Coordinates of C-alpha atoms in Angstrom, one line a residue:
M29 CA -141.2 -32.4 21.2
M30 CA -137.8 -34.1 21.6
T31 CA -138.4 -35.5 25.1
I32 CA -140.6 -38.4 23.9
P33 CA -138.1 -40.1 21.5
L34 CA -135.3 -39.5 24.1
T35 CA -137.3 -41.1 26.9
E36 CA -138.1 -44.0 24.6
A37 CA -134.4 -44.4 23.8
A38 CA -133.5 -44.3 27.5
T39 CA -136.1 -46.9 28.3
Q40 CA -134.6 -49.1 25.6
V41 CA -131.1 -48.6 27.0
R42 CA -132.3 -49.5 30.5
Q43 CA -134.0 -52.6 29.1
D44 CA -130.9 -53.7 27.2
I45 CA -128.8 -53.3 30.4
K46 CA -131.3 -55.4 32.3
E47 CA -131.1 -58.1 29.7
G48 CA -127.4 -58.1 29.9
K49 CA -126.8 -56.8 26.4
D50 CA -123.4 -55.2 25.7
V51 CA -124.5 -51.6 25.6
H52 CA -121.6 -49.1 25.1
C53 CA -123.0 -45.6 24.8
F54 CA -123.0 -42.3 26.7
A55 CA -126.7 -42.9 27.8
R56 CA -125.7 -46.1 29.6
Y57 CA -123.1 -44.3 31.7
I58 CA -125.4 -41.4 32.6
L59 CA -128.2 -43.8 33.5
E60 CA -125.9 -45.9 35.7
L61 CA -124.5 -42.8 37.4
Q62 CA -127.8 -41.0 37.6
S63 CA -128.3 -41.3 41.3
S64 CA -124.7 -40.4 42.2
Y65 CA -125.1 -37.2 40.2
G66 CA -128.5 -36.5 41.7
L67 CA -130.3 -36.4 38.4
N68 CA -134.0 -37.1 38.0
D69 CA -135.2 -39.1 34.9
D70 CA -135.8 -36.0 32.8
E71 CA -132.4 -34.5 33.5
A72 CA -130.6 -37.8 32.8
V73 CA -132.5 -38.2 29.5
F74 CA -131.9 -34.6 28.5
L75 CA -128.2 -34.9 29.2
S76 CA -127.9 -38.0 27.1
G77 CA -129.7 -36.4 24.3
A78 CA -127.8 -33.2 24.5
M79 CA -124.5 -35.0 23.8
Y80 CA -126.1 -36.6 20.7
G81 CA -127.5 -33.3 19.5
A82 CA -124.3 -31.4 20.0
G83 CA -122.4 -33.8 17.7
S84 CA -125.1 -34.2 15.1
D85 CA -125.5 -30.5 14.4
T86 CA -121.9 -29.9 13.7
T87 CA -121.6 -33.1 11.7
A88 CA -124.6 -32.2 9.5
D89 CA -123.3 -28.7 9.0
A90 CA -119.9 -30.0 7.9
I91 CA -121.4 -32.5 5.5
S92 CA -123.7 -29.8 4.0
T93 CA -120.8 -27.4 3.6
F94 CA -118.7 -30.2 2.0
F95 CA -121.4 -31.0 -0.6
L96 CA -122.1 -27.3 -1.3
T97 CA -118.4 -26.8 -1.9
L98 CA -118.2 -29.6 -4.3
V99 CA -121.2 -28.3 -6.3
A100 CA -119.6 -24.9 -6.4
H101 CA -116.2 -26.3 -7.6
P102 CA -117.0 -29.2 -10.0
H103 CA -113.3 -29.5 -11.0
V104 CA -112.5 -30.5 -7.4
L105 CA -115.4 -33.0 -7.4
A106 CA -114.1 -34.5 -10.7
K107 CA -110.6 -34.9 -9.3
A108 CA -111.9 -36.4 -6.0
Q109 CA -114.2 -38.8 -7.9
A110 CA -111.3 -39.9 -10.2
E111 CA -109.2 -40.7 -7.1
L112 CA -112.1 -42.7 -5.5
D113 CA -112.6 -44.6 -8.7
R114 CA -108.9 -45.4 -9.0
V115 CA -108.4 -46.4 -5.3
V116 CA -111.8 -48.0 -4.5
G117 CA -113.5 -48.8 -7.8
K118 CA -117.2 -48.8 -8.3
S119 CA -118.1 -52.1 -6.7
R120 CA -117.7 -51.1 -3.0
L121 CA -117.6 -48.2 -0.6
P122 CA -114.3 -46.8 0.8
E123 CA -112.9 -48.4 3.9
F124 CA -110.5 -47.0 6.6
A125 CA -107.8 -49.1 5.0
D126 CA -108.2 -47.0 1.8
Q127 CA -107.5 -43.7 3.6
P128 CA -103.7 -43.6 3.0
D129 CA -104.4 -43.8 -0.7
L130 CA -107.1 -41.2 -0.7
V131 CA -104.8 -38.2 -0.3
Y132 CA -106.7 -35.8 -2.5
C133 CA -110.1 -36.7 -0.9
E134 CA -108.7 -36.2 2.6
A135 CA -107.3 -32.9 1.5
V136 CA -110.6 -31.7 0.2
V137 CA -112.3 -32.7 3.5
R138 CA -109.7 -30.9 5.6
E139 CA -109.7 -27.8 3.4
T140 CA -113.5 -27.6 3.6
M141 CA -113.4 -27.9 7.4
R142 CA -110.6 -25.2 7.5
W143 CA -112.3 -22.9 5.0
R144 CA -115.8 -23.0 6.7
A145 CA -115.3 -24.3 10.2
V146 CA -118.6 -25.3 11.8
V147 CA -117.7 -24.0 15.3
A148 CA -117.7 -20.3 16.3
G149 CA -114.2 -18.9 16.4
G150 CA -112.7 -21.5 14.2
L151 CA -111.0 -24.7 15.0
W152 CA -108.3 -25.3 17.5
H153 CA -104.8 -25.6 16.1
S154 CA -101.8 -27.6 17.1
T155 CA -98.1 -26.9 16.4
T156 CA -96.3 -29.4 14.2
E157 CA -93.2 -29.2 16.3
D158 CA -92.3 -28.1 19.8
D159 CA -92.0 -24.3 20.2
V160 CA -89.2 -22.7 22.1
Y161 CA -89.1 -19.0 22.7
E162 CA -86.0 -17.3 24.3
G163 CA -84.8 -20.7 25.5
E164 CA -88.1 -21.6 27.2
H165 CA -90.3 -24.4 26.0
T166 CA -93.7 -22.8 25.3
F167 CA -95.8 -25.2 23.4
D168 CA -95.6 -29.0 23.1
S169 CA -96.4 -30.2 19.5
R170 CA -99.1 -32.5 21.1
C171 CA -100.9 -29.5 22.8
R172 CA -103.7 -27.6 21.2
R173 CA -104.4 -23.9 21.3
G174 CA -107.3 -21.8 20.1
T175 CA -107.1 -19.3 17.2
D176 CA -106.5 -15.7 18.1

């Protein structure tokens, strides 16, 4: 059952807070605000774990889809590997600083997420420029809207 590991994790977070360790996580904020929200220990632990679970499922699904896509399309894998070898080499892992030079790899990731979105109903979209209809500003390019 999931409750035991979550309870142990919450106990560790409480201990780290008591010891003055710099703990920055969702569990810390829930535990600190537990009484103001009227949560008992089980509810606080469940809420902390639910946030982790929600993010880990979609991440795992996206990674699985990415690898399955590459296996199904070896020519895409070869081109992405060639770009990684050219930009990063074979002696280290990619870093965020490499991202501007990994154009093809980023496109593969984005296309995989577009092609097989891990959320029901697809992903939210945003406009690339402000939208004006009949002289009225309808969508700001920074706003997001769901798919129809």
